[in-house]
């Protein structure tokens, strides 16, 4: 066994144990506890279960952030907000773990094992109930001393599109005003629909009706434009060879083709664009990425994840 990864989400905790070929040889899934002490205990039990297959590094990919300056979690989906979750889990398990954001874990997994493999610069972009991602260069997540690189959803929506379509500028869950996540995440698509056509269509409804209903088509086109602008911003900063899309909205049929076409329209004249692909790893990517990060971090702290000392 080479490493284990734990995908910690708002509803479930899934642990996967990997062999030297990075194939899953054991997996276990439990419901995410709703109170903090039970969450710490459940994660410690998962770590112990993983290590019962052999002594190996363990990574946790979790929704939300941990502030490296304080060790405290910032999360809306897990009952650990404001708590020192990595430290408490390591103390309960008696083991060192690598703790990272789940979007970064997915980006790393796709860069190594999925749609980005073989490319030097790979961006992952998760479009779900929120928007986040990560950037890998030569198979490693970019160092991020404050752990905030990859919070792509919390950049401002492009002003020219907001103005052209008179889009709402609302307060984001992060506290800032006008984050692009408020318009392009799943709930954001519904917000767009309400603003543009006066009907609060859900993301699946918009996706299904976009070739049949003029209103849905309009919402979809504005969503594509906003999301392509985000991809273009990523390209201006990091120039990825490949952008890998994950999350619920990435499963909309042909979304990568349509985003690619939109991105091509706004690229500098004559220049190629990053190629846009959908994640290949599905539900296993988060745990696999966390396991791979833990394996990479053995004996080092490369700044891409919070790797705790056992106290
Ligand atoms: Zn925000």
PDB file of C-alpha atoms and ligand atoms in Angstrom:
ATOM      1  CA  UNK A   1       0.000   0.000   0.000  1.00  0.00           C
ATOM      2  CA  UNK A   2       1.374   3.394  -0.948  1.00  0.00           C
ATOM      3  CA  UNK A   3      -1.037   5.964   0.566  1.00  0.00           C
ATOM      4  CA  UNK A   4      -4.602   6.578   1.688  1.00  0.00           C
ATOM      5  CA  UNK A   5      -6.926   9.475   0.995  1.00  0.00           C
ATOM      6  CA  UNK A   6      -9.984  10.691   2.847  1.00  0.00           C
ATOM      7  CA  UNK A   7     -12.611  12.767   1.069  1.00  0.00           C
ATOM      8  CA  UNK A   8     -14.405  14.807   3.729  1.00  0.00           C
ATOM      9  CA  UNK A   9     -17.617  16.344   2.459  1.00  0.00           C
ATOM     10  CA  UNK A  10     -20.738  17.776   4.014  1.00  0.00           C
ATOM     11  CA  UNK A  11     -22.683  14.520   3.757  1.00  0.00           C
ATOM     12  CA  UNK A  12     -20.115  11.707   3.650  1.00  0.00           C
ATOM     13  CA  UNK A  13     -16.579  10.730   4.512  1.00  0.00           C
ATOM     14  CA  UNK A  14     -14.969   8.333   2.050  1.00  0.00           C
ATOM     15  CA  UNK A  15     -11.605   6.697   2.661  1.00  0.00           C
ATOM     16  CA  UNK A  16      -9.642   4.956  -0.072  1.00  0.00           C
ATOM     17  CA  UNK A  17      -6.453   2.916   0.221  1.00  0.00           C
ATOM     18  CA  UNK A  18      -4.160   2.808  -2.814  1.00  0.00           C
ATOM     19  CA  UNK A  19      -1.601   0.262  -3.923  1.00  0.00           C
ATOM     20  CA  UNK A  20       1.662   1.043  -5.746  1.00  0.00           C
ATOM     21  CA  UNK A  21      -0.184   1.357  -9.063  1.00  0.00           C
ATOM     22  CA  UNK A  22      -2.531   3.902  -7.457  1.00  0.00           C
ATOM     23  CA  UNK A  23      -5.448   1.513  -7.800  1.00  0.00           C
ATOM     24  CA  UNK A  24      -8.032   1.515  -5.007  1.00  0.00           C
ATOM     25  CA  UNK A  25      -7.675  -1.684  -2.995  1.00  0.00           C
ATOM     26  CA  UNK A  26     -10.018  -0.819  -0.126  1.00  0.00           C
ATOM     27  CA  UNK A  27     -12.637   1.796   0.484  1.00  0.00           C
ATOM     28  CA  UNK A  28     -15.031   2.736   3.244  1.00  0.00           C
ATOM     29  CA  UNK A  29     -17.776   5.326   3.401  1.00  0.00           C
ATOM     30  CA  UNK A  30     -19.559   6.756   6.453  1.00  0.00           C
ATOM     31  CA  UNK A  31     -21.975   9.641   6.969  1.00  0.00           C
ATOM     32  CA  UNK A  32     -20.381  12.926   8.081  1.00  0.00           C
ATOM     33  CA  UNK A  33     -21.224  13.488  11.773  1.00  0.00           C
ATOM     34  CA  UNK A  34     -23.140  16.642  12.618  1.00  0.00           C
ATOM     35  CA  UNK A  35     -21.239  17.589  15.780  1.00  0.00           C
ATOM     36  CA  UNK A  36     -17.563  18.399  16.133  1.00  0.00           C
ATOM     37  CA  UNK A  37     -16.348  15.784  18.661  1.00  0.00           C
ATOM     38  CA  UNK A  38     -18.027  13.008  16.659  1.00  0.00           C
ATOM     39  CA  UNK A  39     -16.432  14.357  13.459  1.00  0.00           C
ATOM     40  CA  UNK A  40     -12.952  14.242  15.027  1.00  0.00           C
ATOM     41  CA  UNK A  41     -13.575  10.698  16.256  1.00  0.00           C
ATOM     42  CA  UNK A  42     -14.925   9.549  12.891  1.00  0.00           C
ATOM     43  CA  UNK A  43     -11.897  10.927  11.018  1.00  0.00           C
ATOM     44  CA  UNK A  44      -9.484   9.374  13.525  1.00  0.00           C
ATOM     45  CA  UNK A  45     -11.223   6.021  13.019  1.00  0.00           C
ATOM     46  CA  UNK A  46     -10.881   6.348   9.247  1.00  0.00           C
ATOM     47  CA  UNK A  47      -7.148   7.048   9.618  1.00  0.00           C
ATOM     48  CA  UNK A  48      -6.726   4.026  11.891  1.00  0.00           C
ATOM     49  CA  UNK A  49      -8.718   1.862   9.470  1.00  0.00           C
ATOM     50  CA  UNK A  50      -6.512   3.009   6.570  1.00  0.00           C
ATOM     51  CA  UNK A  51      -3.348   2.325   8.521  1.00  0.00           C
ATOM     52  CA  UNK A  52      -4.610  -1.165   9.412  1.00  0.00           C
ATOM     53  CA  UNK A  53      -3.700  -1.957   5.783  1.00  0.00           C
ATOM     54  CA  UNK A  54      -0.092  -0.913   6.407  1.00  0.00           C
ATOM     55  CA  UNK A  55       1.881   2.113   7.566  1.00  0.00           C
ATOM     56  CA  UNK A  56       1.379   4.754   4.886  1.00  0.00           C
ATOM     57  CA  UNK A  57       0.865   8.495   4.534  1.00  0.00           C
ATOM     58  CA  UNK A  58      -2.730   9.667   4.832  1.00  0.00           C
ATOM     59  CA  UNK A  59      -4.232  12.770   3.239  1.00  0.00           C
ATOM     60  CA  UNK A  60      -7.542  14.471   3.923  1.00  0.00           C
ATOM     61  CA  UNK A  61      -9.230  16.551   1.232  1.00  0.00           C
ATOM     62  CA  UNK A  62     -11.954  18.646   2.819  1.00  0.00           C
ATOM     63  CA  UNK A  63     -14.457  21.300   1.868  1.00  0.00           C
ATOM     64  CA  UNK A  64     -13.350  24.700   3.133  1.00  0.00           C
ATOM     65  CA  UNK A  65      -9.994  26.052   4.222  1.00  0.00           C
ATOM     66  CA  UNK A  66      -7.625  25.820   7.149  1.00  0.00           C
ATOM     67  CA  UNK A  67      -5.777  29.019   7.972  1.00  0.00           C
ATOM     68  CA  UNK A  68      -2.102  28.043   8.371  1.00  0.00           C
ATOM     69  CA  UNK A  69      -1.542  31.056  10.643  1.00  0.00           C
ATOM     70  CA  UNK A  70      -4.057  29.830  13.230  1.00  0.00           C
ATOM     71  CA  UNK A  71      -4.722  26.183  12.344  1.00  0.00           C
ATOM     72  CA  UNK A  72      -8.458  26.914  12.413  1.00  0.00           C
ATOM     73  CA  UNK A  73     -10.935  25.697   9.796  1.00  0.00           C
ATOM     74  CA  UNK A  74     -13.119  28.022   7.730  1.00  0.00           C
ATOM     75  CA  UNK A  75     -15.975  25.955   6.347  1.00  0.00           C
ATOM     76  CA  UNK A  76     -19.688  26.286   5.674  1.00  0.00           C
ATOM     77  CA  UNK A  77     -20.440  22.605   4.987  1.00  0.00           C
ATOM     78  CA  UNK A  78     -18.696  20.769   7.820  1.00  0.00           C
ATOM     79  CA  UNK A  79     -19.334  21.280  11.536  1.00  0.00           C
ATOM     80  CA  UNK A  80     -15.753  22.390  12.153  1.00  0.00           C
ATOM     81  CA  UNK A  81     -15.917  26.119  11.469  1.00  0.00           C
ATOM     82  CA  UNK A  82     -13.459  27.941  13.725  1.00  0.00           C
ATOM     83  CA  UNK A  83     -12.090  24.685  15.130  1.00  0.00           C
ATOM     84  CA  UNK A  84      -8.514  23.314  14.899  1.00  0.00           C
ATOM     85  CA  UNK A  85      -9.655  20.254  12.956  1.00  0.00           C
ATOM     86  CA  UNK A  86      -6.308  18.979  11.557  1.00  0.00           C
ATOM     87  CA  UNK A  87      -4.603  19.277  14.960  1.00  0.00           C
ATOM     88  CA  UNK A  88      -7.455  17.572  16.813  1.00  0.00           C
ATOM     89  CA  UNK A  89      -7.704  14.760  14.252  1.00  0.00           C
ATOM     90  CA  UNK A  90      -3.973  14.091  14.403  1.00  0.00           C
ATOM     91  CA  UNK A  91      -4.071  14.015  18.202  1.00  0.00           C
ATOM     92  CA  UNK A  92      -7.039  11.610  18.207  1.00  0.00           C
ATOM     93  CA  UNK A  93      -5.501   9.343  15.560  1.00  0.00           C
ATOM     94  CA  UNK A  94      -1.955   9.519  16.907  1.00  0.00           C
ATOM     95  CA  UNK A  95      -0.759  10.051  13.353  1.00  0.00           C
ATOM     96  CA  UNK A  96       0.413  12.796  11.033  1.00  0.00           C
ATOM     97  CA  UNK A  97      -1.882  13.699   8.141  1.00  0.00           C
ATOM     98  CA  UNK A  98      -1.778  16.012   5.152  1.00  0.00           C
ATOM     99  CA  UNK A  99      -4.854  18.216   5.178  1.00  0.00           C
ATOM    100  CA  UNK A 100      -5.938  20.118   2.081  1.00  0.00           C
ATOM    101  CA  UNK A 101      -8.864  21.742   0.330  1.00  0.00           C
ATOM    102  CA  UNK A 102     -10.940  19.270  -1.689  1.00  0.00           C
ATOM    103  CA  UNK A 103     -10.812  21.329  -4.907  1.00  0.00           C
ATOM    104  CA  UNK A 104      -7.016  21.341  -4.754  1.00  0.00           C
ATOM    105  CA  UNK A 105      -7.120  17.556  -4.190  1.00  0.00           C
ATOM    106  CA  UNK A 106      -9.284  17.050  -7.268  1.00  0.00           C
ATOM    107  CA  UNK A 107      -7.053  19.316  -9.359  1.00  0.00           C
ATOM    108  CA  UNK A 108      -3.952  17.375  -8.321  1.00  0.00           C
ATOM    109  CA  UNK A 109      -5.582  14.016  -9.001  1.00  0.00           C
ATOM    110  CA  UNK A 110      -6.721  15.072 -12.466  1.00  0.00           C
ATOM    111  CA  UNK A 111      -3.307  16.550 -13.273  1.00  0.00           C
ATOM    112  CA  UNK A 112      -1.544  13.289 -12.403  1.00  0.00           C
ATOM    113  CA  UNK A 113      -4.061  10.557 -13.167  1.00  0.00           C
ATOM    114  CA  UNK A 114      -6.866  12.184 -15.137  1.00  0.00           C
ATOM    115  CA  UNK A 115      -7.586  14.577 -17.970  1.00  0.00           C
ATOM    116  CA  UNK A 116      -4.449  16.653 -17.364  1.00  0.00           C
ATOM    117  CA  UNK A 117      -1.887  13.861 -17.331  1.00  0.00           C
ATOM    118  CA  UNK A 118       1.144  14.474 -19.521  1.00  0.00           C
ATOM    119  CA  UNK A 119       0.739  18.261 -19.421  1.00  0.00           C
ATOM    120  CA  UNK A 120       3.019  20.640 -17.536  1.00  0.00           C
ATOM    121  CA  UNK A 121       0.539  23.269 -16.337  1.00  0.00           C
ATOM    122  CA  UNK A 122      -2.935  22.041 -15.408  1.00  0.00           C
ATOM    123  CA  UNK A 123      -5.738  24.022 -13.802  1.00  0.00           C
ATOM    124  CA  UNK A 124      -8.685  22.333 -12.135  1.00  0.00           C
ATOM    125  CA  UNK A 125     -11.961  24.213 -11.866  1.00  0.00           C
ATOM    126  CA  UNK A 126     -14.810  22.755  -9.848  1.00  0.00           C
ATOM    127  CA  UNK A 127     -18.240  24.125 -10.750  1.00  0.00           C
ATOM    128  CA  UNK A 128     -20.767  22.877  -8.219  1.00  0.00           C
ATOM    129  CA  UNK A 129     -22.632  24.450  -5.339  1.00  0.00           C
ATOM    130  CA  UNK A 130     -19.496  26.574  -5.054  1.00  0.00           C
ATOM    131  CA  UNK A 131     -16.568  27.328  -7.355  1.00  0.00           C
ATOM    132  CA  UNK A 132     -12.944  26.497  -6.565  1.00  0.00           C
ATOM    133  CA  UNK A 133      -9.939  24.843  -8.081  1.00  0.00           C
ATOM    134  CA  UNK A 134      -6.212  24.463  -8.061  1.00  0.00           C
ATOM    135  CA  UNK A 135      -3.159  24.776 -10.253  1.00  0.00           C
ATOM    136  CA  UNK A 136      -0.432  22.200 -10.733  1.00  0.00           C
ATOM    137  CA  UNK A 137       2.924  22.774 -12.380  1.00  0.00           C
ATOM    138  CA  UNK A 138       5.038  19.756 -13.307  1.00  0.00           C
ATOM    139  CA  UNK A 139       2.817  17.474 -11.255  1.00  0.00           C
ATOM    140  CA  UNK A 140       2.824  19.510  -8.052  1.00  0.00           C
ATOM    141  CA  UNK A 141       0.294  21.943  -6.667  1.00  0.00           C
ATOM    142  CA  UNK A 142       1.662  25.456  -6.682  1.00  0.00           C
ATOM    143  CA  UNK A 143       3.013  26.437  -3.262  1.00  0.00           C
ATOM    144  CA  UNK A 144       0.378  28.442  -1.381  1.00  0.00           C
ATOM    145  CA  UNK A 145       1.565  29.680   1.986  1.00  0.00           C
ATOM    146  CA  UNK A 146      -1.816  31.058   3.005  1.00  0.00           C
ATOM    147  CA  UNK A 147      -3.757  28.195   1.355  1.00  0.00           C
ATOM    148  CA  UNK A 148      -5.948  30.584  -0.621  1.00  0.00           C
ATOM    149  CA  UNK A 149      -4.629  30.043  -4.141  1.00  0.00           C
ATOM    150  CA  UNK A 150      -7.343  28.286  -6.122  1.00  0.00           C
ATOM    151  CA  UNK A 151     -10.239  30.209  -4.582  1.00  0.00           C
ATOM    152  CA  UNK A 152     -11.239  31.130  -8.106  1.00  0.00           C
ATOM    153  CA  UNK A 153     -14.910  31.577  -7.257  1.00  0.00           C
ATOM    154  CA  UNK A 154     -14.063  34.543  -5.050  1.00  0.00           C
ATOM    155  CA  UNK A 155     -12.750  36.786  -7.768  1.00  0.00           C
ATOM    156  CA  UNK A 156     -15.013  39.563  -9.050  1.00  0.00           C
ATOM    157  CA  UNK A 157     -17.461  38.907 -11.856  1.00  0.00           C
ATOM    158  CA  UNK A 158     -16.351  40.727 -15.042  1.00  0.00           C
ATOM    159  CA  UNK A 159     -17.715  44.258 -14.952  1.00  0.00           C
ATOM    160  CA  UNK A 160     -18.564  44.508 -18.652  1.00  0.00           C
ATOM    161  CA  UNK A 161     -20.853  41.476 -18.503  1.00  0.00           C
ATOM    162  CA  UNK A 162     -22.432  42.543 -15.209  1.00  0.00           C
ATOM    163  CA  UNK A 163     -23.181  45.947 -16.743  1.00  0.00           C
ATOM    164  CA  UNK A 164     -24.288  44.645 -20.155  1.00  0.00           C
ATOM    165  CA  UNK A 165     -26.849  42.270 -18.624  1.00  0.00           C
ATOM    166  CA  UNK A 166     -27.661  44.296 -15.502  1.00  0.00           C
ATOM    167  CA  UNK A 167     -26.696  41.320 -13.321  1.00  0.00           C
ATOM    168  CA  UNK A 168     -27.221  41.381  -9.543  1.00  0.00           C
ATOM    169  CA  UNK A 169     -24.210  42.228  -7.364  1.00  0.00           C
ATOM    170  CA  UNK A 170     -24.837  40.294  -4.162  1.00  0.00           C
ATOM    171  CA  UNK A 171     -22.889  39.458  -1.024  1.00  0.00           C
ATOM    172  CA  UNK A 172     -21.080  36.139  -1.358  1.00  0.00           C
ATOM    173  CA  UNK A 173     -20.819  33.501   1.364  1.00  0.00           C
ATOM    174  CA  UNK A 174     -17.203  34.645   1.829  1.00  0.00           C
ATOM    175  CA  UNK A 175     -18.420  38.111   2.832  1.00  0.00           C
ATOM    176  CA  UNK A 176     -17.278  39.947  -0.288  1.00  0.00           C
ATOM    177  CA  UNK A 177     -19.529  41.658  -2.797  1.00  0.00           C
ATOM    178  CA  UNK A 178     -19.880  40.521  -6.413  1.00  0.00           C
ATOM    179  CA  UNK A 179     -17.841  37.291  -6.418  1.00  0.00           C
ATOM    180  CA  UNK A 180     -18.190  35.367  -9.675  1.00  0.00           C
ATOM    181  CA  UNK A 181     -19.304  32.298  -7.710  1.00  0.00           C
ATOM    182  CA  UNK A 182     -22.586  34.081  -6.949  1.00  0.00           C
ATOM    183  CA  UNK A 183     -23.373  33.975 -10.685  1.00  0.00           C
ATOM    184  CA  UNK A 184     -21.769  30.797 -12.059  1.00  0.00           C
ATOM    185  CA  UNK A 185     -22.072  28.155  -9.320  1.00  0.00           C
ATOM    186  CA  UNK A 186     -25.235  25.997  -9.434  1.00  0.00           C
ATOM    187  CA  UNK A 187     -27.256  28.409  -7.257  1.00  0.00           C
ATOM    188  CA  UNK A 188     -25.694  31.277  -9.219  1.00  0.00           C
ATOM    189  CA  UNK A 189     -27.152  29.926 -12.444  1.00  0.00           C
ATOM    190  CA  UNK A 190     -30.599  30.148 -10.845  1.00  0.00           C
ATOM    191  CA  UNK A 191     -29.819  33.718  -9.735  1.00  0.00           C
ATOM    192  CA  UNK A 192     -28.897  34.534 -13.343  1.00  0.00           C
ATOM    193  CA  UNK A 193     -32.147  33.002 -14.542  1.00  0.00           C
ATOM    194  CA  UNK A 194     -34.220  35.081 -12.127  1.00  0.00           C
ATOM    195  CA  UNK A 195     -32.382  38.264 -13.131  1.00  0.00           C
ATOM    196  CA  UNK A 196     -32.401  37.680 -16.897  1.00  0.00           C
ATOM    197  CA  UNK A 197     -35.776  36.086 -17.611  1.00  0.00           C
ATOM    198  CA  UNK A 198     -37.730  36.450 -14.359  1.00  0.00           C
ATOM    199  CA  UNK A 199     -37.905  32.703 -13.798  1.00  0.00           C
ATOM    200  CA  UNK A 200     -35.795  30.901 -11.188  1.00  0.00           C
ATOM    201  CA  UNK A 201     -34.860  27.884 -13.309  1.00  0.00           C
ATOM    202  CA  UNK A 202     -32.529  25.346 -11.696  1.00  0.00           C
ATOM    203  CA  UNK A 203     -29.188  24.515 -13.287  1.00  0.00           C
ATOM    204  CA  UNK A 204     -30.470  21.127 -14.594  1.00  0.00           C
ATOM    205  CA  UNK A 205     -33.552  22.836 -16.069  1.00  0.00           C
ATOM    206  CA  UNK A 206     -31.417  25.434 -17.837  1.00  0.00           C
ATOM    207  CA  UNK A 207     -29.087  22.733 -19.175  1.00  0.00           C
ATOM    208  CA  UNK A 208     -31.980  20.599 -20.424  1.00  0.00           C
ATOM    209  CA  UNK A 209     -34.015  23.432 -21.957  1.00  0.00           C
ATOM    210  CA  UNK A 210     -31.218  25.485 -23.498  1.00  0.00           C
ATOM    211  CA  UNK A 211     -31.876  24.193 -27.021  1.00  0.00           C
ATOM    212  CA  UNK A 212     -35.688  24.445 -26.755  1.00  0.00           C
ATOM    213  CA  UNK A 213     -36.497  27.533 -24.737  1.00  0.00           C
ATOM    214  CA  UNK A 214     -35.308  31.036 -25.635  1.00  0.00           C
ATOM    215  CA  UNK A 215     -35.166  32.094 -21.979  1.00  0.00           C
ATOM    216  CA  UNK A 216     -33.052  29.133 -20.939  1.00  0.00           C
ATOM    217  CA  UNK A 217     -30.841  29.708 -23.975  1.00  0.00           C
ATOM    218  CA  UNK A 218     -30.203  33.289 -22.893  1.00  0.00           C
ATOM    219  CA  UNK A 219     -29.329  32.283 -19.324  1.00  0.00           C
ATOM    220  CA  UNK A 220     -27.025  29.574 -20.630  1.00  0.00           C
ATOM    221  CA  UNK A 221     -25.250  31.963 -22.995  1.00  0.00           C
ATOM    222  CA  UNK A 222     -24.606  34.518 -20.249  1.00  0.00           C
ATOM    223  CA  UNK A 223     -23.382  31.735 -17.931  1.00  0.00           C
ATOM    224  CA  UNK A 224     -21.011  30.515 -20.650  1.00  0.00           C
ATOM    225  CA  UNK A 225     -19.721  34.054 -21.138  1.00  0.00           C
ATOM    226  CA  UNK A 226     -19.078  34.596 -17.427  1.00  0.00           C
ATOM    227  CA  UNK A 227     -17.410  31.212 -16.992  1.00  0.00           C
ATOM    228  CA  UNK A 228     -15.257  31.682 -20.101  1.00  0.00           C
ATOM    229  CA  UNK A 229     -14.084  35.015 -18.661  1.00  0.00           C
ATOM    230  CA  UNK A 230     -12.981  33.156 -15.528  1.00  0.00           C
ATOM    231  CA  UNK A 231     -11.079  30.663 -17.675  1.00  0.00           C
ATOM    232  CA  UNK A 232      -9.480  33.558 -19.520  1.00  0.00           C
ATOM    233  CA  UNK A 233      -8.410  35.136 -16.221  1.00  0.00           C
ATOM    234  CA  UNK A 234      -6.823  31.831 -15.213  1.00  0.00           C
ATOM    235  CA  UNK A 235      -5.000  31.806 -18.536  1.00  0.00           C
ATOM    236  CA  UNK A 236      -3.751  35.363 -18.100  1.00  0.00           C
ATOM    237  CA  UNK A 237      -2.301  34.509 -14.689  1.00  0.00           C
ATOM    238  CA  UNK A 238      -1.074  30.953 -15.172  1.00  0.00           C
ATOM    239  CA  UNK A 239      -1.487  29.964 -18.846  1.00  0.00           C
ATOM    240  CA  UNK A 240      -2.537  26.365 -18.195  1.00  0.00           C
ATOM    241  CA  UNK A 241      -2.190  23.845 -21.020  1.00  0.00           C
ATOM    242  CA  UNK A 242      -5.360  22.135 -19.868  1.00  0.00           C
ATOM    243  CA  UNK A 243      -8.307  23.162 -17.708  1.00  0.00           C
ATOM    244  CA  UNK A 244     -10.103  20.229 -16.100  1.00  0.00           C
ATOM    245  CA  UNK A 245     -13.688  20.824 -15.027  1.00  0.00           C
ATOM    246  CA  UNK A 246     -15.223  19.000 -12.070  1.00  0.00           C
ATOM    247  CA  UNK A 247     -18.373  19.327  -9.991  1.00  0.00           C
ATOM    248  CA  UNK A 248     -22.028  18.932 -10.871  1.00  0.00           C
ATOM    249  CA  UNK A 249     -22.106  21.518 -13.679  1.00  0.00           C
ATOM    250  CA  UNK A 250     -19.203  19.775 -15.452  1.00  0.00           C
ATOM    251  CA  UNK A 251     -21.570  16.861 -16.099  1.00  0.00           C
ATOM    252  CA  UNK A 252     -23.827  18.934 -18.368  1.00  0.00           C
ATOM    253  CA  UNK A 253     -23.512  17.360 -21.849  1.00  0.00           C
ATOM    254  CA  UNK A 254     -21.175  19.289 -24.187  1.00  0.00           C
ATOM    255  CA  UNK A 255     -20.360  21.940 -21.579  1.00  0.00           C
ATOM    256  CA  UNK A 256     -16.632  21.639 -22.309  1.00  0.00           C
ATOM    257  CA  UNK A 257     -17.143  22.105 -26.069  1.00  0.00           C
ATOM    258  CA  UNK A 258     -19.328  25.152 -25.565  1.00  0.00           C
ATOM    259  CA  UNK A 259     -16.979  26.730 -23.028  1.00  0.00           C
ATOM    260  CA  UNK A 260     -14.056  26.028 -25.326  1.00  0.00           C
ATOM    261  CA  UNK A 261     -15.795  27.834 -28.179  1.00  0.00           C
ATOM    262  CA  UNK A 262     -16.590  30.813 -25.944  1.00  0.00           C
ATOM    263  CA  UNK A 263     -13.018  30.924 -24.679  1.00  0.00           C
ATOM    264  CA  UNK A 264     -11.682  30.822 -28.249  1.00  0.00           C
ATOM    265  CA  UNK A 265     -13.832  33.879 -29.065  1.00  0.00           C
ATOM    266  CA  UNK A 266     -12.273  36.021 -26.330  1.00  0.00           C
ATOM    267  CA  UNK A 267      -8.659  34.871 -26.645  1.00  0.00           C
ATOM    268  CA  UNK A 268      -6.049  37.201 -28.132  1.00  0.00           C
ATOM    269  CA  UNK A 269      -6.449  37.044 -31.884  1.00  0.00           C
ATOM    270  CA  UNK A 270      -4.638  34.045 -33.354  1.00  0.00           C
ATOM    271  CA  UNK A 271      -3.471  32.597 -30.019  1.00  0.00           C
ATOM    272  CA  UNK A 272      -4.408  29.115 -28.901  1.00  0.00           C
ATOM    273  CA  UNK A 273      -6.429  28.603 -25.735  1.00  0.00           C
ATOM    274  CA  UNK A 274      -6.125  26.091 -22.940  1.00  0.00           C
ATOM    275  CA  UNK A 275      -7.991  22.944 -23.852  1.00  0.00           C
ATOM    276  CA  UNK A 276     -11.017  22.349 -21.653  1.00  0.00           C
ATOM    277  CA  UNK A 277     -11.800  18.813 -20.483  1.00  0.00           C
ATOM    278  CA  UNK A 278     -14.109  17.187 -18.014  1.00  0.00           C
ATOM    279  CA  UNK A 279     -12.587  15.367 -15.020  1.00  0.00           C
ATOM    280  CA  UNK A 280     -12.052  11.662 -15.591  1.00  0.00           C
ATOM    281  CA  UNK A 281     -11.801  10.458 -12.023  1.00  0.00           C
ATOM    282  CA  UNK A 282     -15.382  11.086 -10.973  1.00  0.00           C
ATOM    283  CA  UNK A 283     -16.097  10.615  -7.315  1.00  0.00           C
ATOM    284  CA  UNK A 284     -12.709   9.036  -6.591  1.00  0.00           C
ATOM    285  CA  UNK A 285     -10.645  12.095  -7.526  1.00  0.00           C
ATOM    286  CA  UNK A 286     -10.773  13.911  -4.187  1.00  0.00           C
ATOM    287  CA  UNK A 287      -9.504  10.997  -2.125  1.00  0.00           C
ATOM    288  CA  UNK A 288      -6.903  10.052  -4.730  1.00  0.00           C
ATOM    289  CA  UNK A 289      -5.571  13.616  -4.863  1.00  0.00           C
ATOM    290  CA  UNK A 290      -5.342  13.864  -1.087  1.00  0.00           C
ATOM    291  CA  UNK A 291      -3.529  10.524  -0.968  1.00  0.00           C
ATOM    292  CA  UNK A 292      -1.110  11.647  -3.666  1.00  0.00           C
ATOM    293  CA  UNK A 293      -0.423  14.940  -1.862  1.00  0.00           C
ATOM    294  CA  UNK A 294       0.296  13.025   1.346  1.00  0.00           C
ATOM    295  CA  UNK A 295       2.643  10.724  -0.549  1.00  0.00           C
ATOM    296  CA  UNK A 296       4.423  13.735  -2.108  1.00  0.00           C
ATOM    297  CA  UNK A 297       4.672  15.492   1.269  1.00  0.00           C
ATOM    298  CA  UNK A 298       6.435  12.639   3.073  1.00  0.00           C
ATOM    299  CA  UNK A 299       9.324  14.139   4.956  1.00  0.00           C
ATOM    300  CA  UNK A 300       8.704  17.624   3.614  1.00  0.00           C
ATOM    301  CA  UNK A 301       6.271  20.478   3.768  1.00  0.00           C
ATOM    302  CA  UNK A 302       6.004  21.941   0.296  1.00  0.00           C
ATOM    303  CA  UNK A 303       3.406  24.531   1.246  1.00  0.00           C
ATOM    304  CA  UNK A 304       0.646  23.104  -0.957  1.00  0.00           C
ATOM    305  CA  UNK A 305      -1.194  21.602   1.992  1.00  0.00           C
ATOM    306  CA  UNK A 306      -1.232  21.833   5.759  1.00  0.00           C
ATOM    307  CA  UNK A 307       0.972  19.001   6.919  1.00  0.00           C
ATOM    308  CA  UNK A 308       0.814  18.855  10.644  1.00  0.00           C
ATOM    309  CA  UNK A 309       3.396  17.892  13.189  1.00  0.00           C
ATOM    310  CA  UNK A 310       2.279  15.238  15.630  1.00  0.00           C
ATOM    311  CA  UNK A 311       2.270  16.905  19.030  1.00  0.00           C
TER     312      UNK A 311
HETATM  313 ZN1  LIG B   1     -16.804  35.138  -2.398  1.00  0.00          ZN
END
